[in-house]
Amino acid sequence: MNELNNLYKNWIKDEVSSPDVEAAKEAFLKQKFPPAPVPASGPFWGAPSFRFALVGCMALLLVLKINPIDHATVSDPAQITTAVLVSENPTPDPAADASEQPQTQIKKLGSQMGPTVAYQKNFSDVQITVVWVFPKGA
Amino acid sequence: MLKKLTASICLLALLLIPSMTQAQNSNRMIVTMVVASNNGSDFNMDNDAYRDKLTQLFSYSSYVQSDLKKLDMALGETQNLALLEGYNLSLTLKEDTGSSIVARAVITKDNKNYIDTELSIAKPGIFFMGGPTLSTGDLILILENGY
């Protein structure tokens, strides 16, 4: 009986391992279970953590495009002050206006003899305006 | 006695009213003429307060005051002042708002305008005019208004 069983096992083994059966088995597997397509960019690009980071970066770029950072405002406070000063609607400050108003305003300045210059200097007690001519040939 | 006192008050009022009216309608302009040069280090000014201002505004080594004139200007009036070596100053009071004036100042010589300027000056206010050349230096005028 044992001999008969061994004979049967050997026959089955030989049948299954025959080249024809192996070829048919491979063809069947290829037909019914095709190999999963490998991502073109490799397994790293498909990682969930990378996808999360990619979505985050895209969202950040979108936000920056909508609200670009003004580098001058951030890095240079002096420019902020300038911007406020040239504002079209500055906050009125009567006290500041009164103190900053020049005591002398030049409405007209000219000469037939040479170039002219005007300048003002504030002293502790008074503001002085100077008008000066540089006569040609002098 | 009462009549004499009343008459004295009326006489005093009659004398004061014209001068008060004139004071309200006029502006006193003080013009100081200075010769600035680099010859020596003299500083000869009636008002010594100008020493620091002159040395900070200009780079001469010597400042000598040659004259000082007080002009009572009425609105619309032009006054001419003879300066040194043939220069003349023509001052016109064009506007008077009470707190400031608008004045035109012209320095001429030989019918040529060396400086022709029009300024709005607060009361009191100071401005300097200068540059015309003299034989001994350069001419600087200090014009004070409302002092």
Coordinates of C-alpha atoms in Angstrom, one line a residue:
Chain A
M1 CA 0.0 0.0 0.0
N2 CA 2.8 2.3 0.9
E3 CA 4.5 1.6 -2.3
L4 CA 1.3 2.4 -4.2
N5 CA 1.1 5.8 -2.4
N6 CA 4.7 6.6 -3.2
L7 CA 4.2 5.7 -6.8
Y8 CA 1.2 8.0 -7.0
K9 CA 3.0 10.9 -5.4
N10 CA 6.0 10.6 -7.7
W11 CA 3.7 10.5 -10.7
I12 CA 1.9 13.6 -9.6
K13 CA 5.2 15.3 -8.8
D14 CA 6.5 14.5 -12.2
E15 CA 3.3 15.7 -13.9
V16 CA 3.2 19.0 -12.1
S17 CA 6.9 19.8 -12.6
S18 CA 6.9 18.9 -16.2
P19 CA 7.8 21.8 -18.5
D20 CA 4.5 21.9 -20.2
V21 CA 2.6 22.2 -16.9
E22 CA 5.1 24.9 -15.7
A23 CA 4.6 26.9 -18.9
A24 CA 0.8 26.6 -18.7
K25 CA 0.9 27.6 -15.1
E26 CA 3.0 30.7 -15.8
A27 CA 0.7 31.7 -18.7
F28 CA -2.3 31.3 -16.5
L29 CA -0.8 33.5 -13.7
K30 CA 0.2 36.2 -16.2
Q31 CA -3.2 36.2 -17.7
K32 CA -5.3 36.2 -14.6
F33 CA -2.9 38.1 -12.2
P34 CA -0.9 40.7 -14.2
P35 CA 1.9 42.3 -12.2
A36 CA 1.0 45.6 -10.5
P37 CA 2.2 48.6 -12.5
V38 CA 5.3 50.1 -11.0
P39 CA 4.9 53.9 -10.4
A40 CA 6.9 55.9 -12.9
S41 CA 8.5 58.0 -10.2
G42 CA 9.3 55.2 -8.0
P43 CA 7.9 54.1 -4.6
F44 CA 9.1 57.3 -2.7
W45 CA 6.9 59.6 -4.7
G46 CA 3.9 57.6 -3.9
A47 CA 4.5 57.7 -0.2
P48 CA 1.6 59.2 1.8
S49 CA 3.9 61.5 3.8
F50 CA 5.2 62.9 0.5
R51 CA 1.8 63.4 -0.8
F52 CA 0.8 65.3 2.3
A53 CA 3.9 67.5 2.1
L54 CA 3.3 68.1 -1.6
V55 CA -0.3 69.3 -0.9
G56 CA 1.0 71.5 1.9
C57 CA 3.6 73.2 -0.4
M58 CA 1.0 73.7 -3.1
A59 CA -1.3 75.3 -0.6
L60 CA 1.5 77.6 0.7
L61 CA 2.4 78.7 -2.8
L62 CA -1.2 79.5 -3.5
V63 CA -1.5 81.6 -0.3
L64 CA 1.7 83.5 -1.2
K65 CA 0.5 84.1 -4.7
I66 CA -2.7 85.7 -3.3
N67 CA -0.9 87.6 -0.5
P68 CA 2.7 88.2 -1.6
I69 CA 5.1 89.2 1.2
D70 CA 6.3 92.8 0.9
H71 CA 10.0 92.3 1.7
A72 CA 10.6 96.1 2.0
T73 CA 7.9 96.4 4.7
V74 CA 9.3 93.5 6.6
S75 CA 13.0 94.2 6.3
D76 CA 13.3 97.9 6.3
P77 CA 11.3 99.9 8.9
A78 CA 12.5 103.2 7.4
Q79 CA 10.6 102.5 4.2
I80 CA 7.5 101.9 6.3
T81 CA 7.9 105.4 7.8
T82 CA 8.4 106.8 4.3
A83 CA 5.3 105.2 3.1
V84 CA 3.3 106.6 5.9
L85 CA 4.7 110.1 5.3
V86 CA 3.7 110.0 1.6
S87 CA 0.3 108.6 2.4
E88 CA -2.4 110.4 0.5
N89 CA -4.5 110.6 3.7
P90 CA -2.1 111.3 6.5
T91 CA -3.6 111.5 10.0
P92 CA -3.9 115.2 10.8
D93 CA -1.8 116.3 13.7
P94 CA -2.4 120.0 14.3
A95 CA 0.4 120.3 16.9
A96 CA 2.9 118.6 14.6
D97 CA 1.8 120.7 11.7
A98 CA 2.2 123.9 13.6
S99 CA 5.7 123.0 14.7
E100 CA 6.9 121.7 11.4
Q101 CA 5.5 124.7 9.4
P102 CA 8.4 126.6 8.0
Q103 CA 8.5 130.2 9.4
T104 CA 9.7 131.4 6.0
Q105 CA 8.5 130.2 2.7
I106 CA 10.2 131.3 -0.5
K107 CA 7.6 132.1 -3.2
K108 CA 10.0 133.3 -5.8
L109 CA 13.8 133.4 -6.3
G110 CA 15.8 134.5 -9.3
S111 CA 18.8 136.4 -10.5
Q112 CA 20.2 138.0 -13.6
M113 CA 23.8 137.5 -12.4
G114 CA 24.2 133.9 -11.7
P115 CA 22.8 130.8 -10.0
T116 CA 20.9 131.1 -6.8
V117 CA 20.4 128.8 -3.8
A118 CA 18.1 128.9 -0.9
Y119 CA 18.3 126.9 2.3
Q120 CA 16.9 126.9 5.8
K121 CA 18.5 126.0 9.1
N122 CA 16.8 125.5 12.5
F123 CA 18.4 127.0 15.5
S124 CA 17.2 126.5 19.0
D125 CA 15.5 129.9 19.0
V126 CA 14.7 130.6 15.4
Q127 CA 14.6 129.2 11.9
I128 CA 16.7 131.1 9.5
T129 CA 16.2 131.1 5.7
V130 CA 19.1 132.1 3.4
V131 CA 18.9 133.1 -0.2
W132 CA 22.2 133.4 -2.0
V133 CA 23.5 134.3 -5.4
F134 CA 26.7 133.2 -7.0
P135 CA 27.5 136.0 -9.4
K136 CA 29.2 134.8 -12.5
G137 CA 32.8 135.9 -12.8
A138 CA 33.1 136.6 -9.1
Chain B
M1 CA -9.6 171.4 36.9
L2 CA -11.8 168.7 35.4
K3 CA -12.0 170.6 32.1
K4 CA -8.2 170.8 32.0
L5 CA -7.9 167.1 32.7
T6 CA -10.4 166.2 30.0
A7 CA -8.7 168.5 27.5
S8 CA -5.3 166.9 28.3
I9 CA -6.7 163.4 27.8
C10 CA -8.3 164.4 24.5
L11 CA -5.1 166.0 23.3
L12 CA -3.1 162.9 24.3
A13 CA -5.6 160.7 22.5
L14 CA -5.3 162.8 19.4
L15 CA -1.6 162.5 19.5
L16 CA -1.6 158.8 20.1
I17 CA -4.3 157.6 17.7
P18 CA -2.4 158.4 14.4
S19 CA 0.8 156.7 15.7
M20 CA -1.2 153.7 16.8
T21 CA -2.9 153.5 13.4
Q22 CA 0.5 153.8 11.7
A23 CA 1.9 151.0 13.9
Q24 CA -1.0 148.7 13.0
N25 CA -0.6 149.3 9.3
S26 CA 3.2 149.1 9.2
N27 CA 5.9 146.6 9.7
R28 CA 9.3 147.3 11.0
M29 CA 12.0 145.7 9.0
I30 CA 15.5 145.8 10.4
V31 CA 18.2 145.5 7.7
T32 CA 21.8 144.7 8.9
M33 CA 24.6 144.9 6.3
V34 CA 27.5 142.6 6.9
V35 CA 30.7 142.3 5.0
A36 CA 32.0 138.7 5.1
S37 CA 35.5 137.8 4.1
N38 CA 38.3 135.4 4.8
N39 CA 40.7 138.3 5.6
G40 CA 41.4 138.0 9.3
S41 CA 39.0 136.8 11.9
D42 CA 37.2 140.0 13.0
F43 CA 33.7 139.7 14.3
N44 CA 32.1 143.1 14.7
M45 CA 28.4 142.9 15.1
D46 CA 26.0 145.0 17.3
N47 CA 24.0 141.8 18.0
D48 CA 26.5 139.2 19.3
A49 CA 23.7 136.6 19.1
Y50 CA 24.4 136.4 15.4
R51 CA 27.9 135.0 15.9
D52 CA 26.9 131.4 16.1
K53 CA 24.4 131.7 13.4
L54 CA 26.7 133.3 10.9
T55 CA 29.5 130.8 11.6
Q56 CA 27.1 127.9 11.2
L57 CA 25.5 129.2 8.1
F58 CA 28.6 130.4 6.3
S59 CA 32.3 129.6 6.1
Y60 CA 33.9 133.0 6.3
S61 CA 36.4 133.8 8.9
S62 CA 35.5 137.5 9.3
Y63 CA 32.1 139.2 9.7
V64 CA 32.0 143.0 10.0
Q65 CA 28.7 144.9 10.3
S66 CA 28.8 148.0 8.1
D67 CA 25.4 149.5 8.8
L68 CA 21.9 148.9 10.3
K69 CA 18.7 150.5 9.0
K70 CA 15.2 150.3 10.4
L71 CA 12.4 150.6 7.8
D72 CA 8.8 151.0 8.7
M73 CA 7.0 149.4 5.8
A74 CA 3.3 150.2 5.0
L75 CA 1.3 147.7 3.0
G76 CA 2.0 148.0 -0.7
E77 CA 4.9 150.4 -0.1
T78 CA 8.3 149.9 -1.6
Q79 CA 11.3 151.3 0.1
N80 CA 14.8 151.6 -1.4
L81 CA 17.9 151.4 0.6
A82 CA 21.4 152.2 -0.6
L83 CA 23.9 149.5 0.3
L84 CA 27.6 149.3 -0.2
E85 CA 29.5 150.0 -3.4
G86 CA 26.5 150.8 -5.6
Y87 CA 24.2 148.0 -4.5
N88 CA 20.6 148.8 -3.7
L89 CA 17.9 147.0 -1.8
S90 CA 14.3 147.4 -2.8
L91 CA 11.8 146.1 -0.2
T92 CA 8.1 145.8 -0.9
L93 CA 5.5 144.8 1.7
K94 CA 2.9 142.9 -0.4
E95 CA 0.7 141.2 2.2
D96 CA 0.2 141.3 5.9
T97 CA -1.9 138.7 7.5
G98 CA -1.1 139.7 11.1
S99 CA 0.9 136.6 11.8
S100 CA 3.1 136.8 8.7
I101 CA 3.9 139.0 5.8
V102 CA 4.8 138.5 2.2
A103 CA 7.7 140.7 1.1
R104 CA 9.6 141.1 -2.1
A105 CA 13.3 141.9 -1.7
V106 CA 15.5 142.8 -4.7
I107 CA 19.2 143.6 -4.6
T108 CA 20.3 145.5 -7.7
K109 CA 23.4 147.2 -9.1
D110 CA 23.7 148.9 -12.5
N111 CA 20.1 148.0 -13.3
K112 CA 20.8 144.3 -12.9
N113 CA 19.0 142.1 -10.4
Y114 CA 21.5 140.2 -8.3
I115 CA 18.7 138.6 -6.2
D116 CA 15.0 139.0 -6.8
T117 CA 13.0 137.0 -4.2
E118 CA 9.5 137.0 -2.7
L119 CA 9.1 135.4 0.7
S120 CA 6.4 134.7 3.2
I121 CA 7.8 135.5 6.6
A122 CA 6.3 134.7 10.0
K123 CA 6.3 137.4 12.7
P124 CA 8.9 137.5 14.1
G125 CA 11.1 136.1 11.4
I126 CA 14.6 136.4 10.0
F127 CA 16.0 135.8 6.6
F128 CA 19.4 136.3 5.1
M129 CA 20.3 137.5 1.6
G130 CA 23.8 137.4 0.3
G131 CA 26.3 136.7 -2.4
P132 CA 27.0 140.0 -4.2
T133 CA 30.7 140.7 -4.2
L134 CA 32.4 143.7 -2.7
S135 CA 36.0 144.9 -2.9
T136 CA 36.5 143.6 0.6
G137 CA 34.4 140.5 0.7
D138 CA 30.9 139.4 0.1
L139 CA 27.7 141.2 1.1
I140 CA 25.3 139.6 3.5
L141 CA 22.0 141.2 4.5
I142 CA 20.2 140.2 7.7
L143 CA 16.5 141.1 7.5
E144 CA 14.5 140.9 10.7
N145 CA 10.7 141.4 10.7
G146 CA 8.5 141.9 13.7
Y147 CA 11.3 142.4 16.2

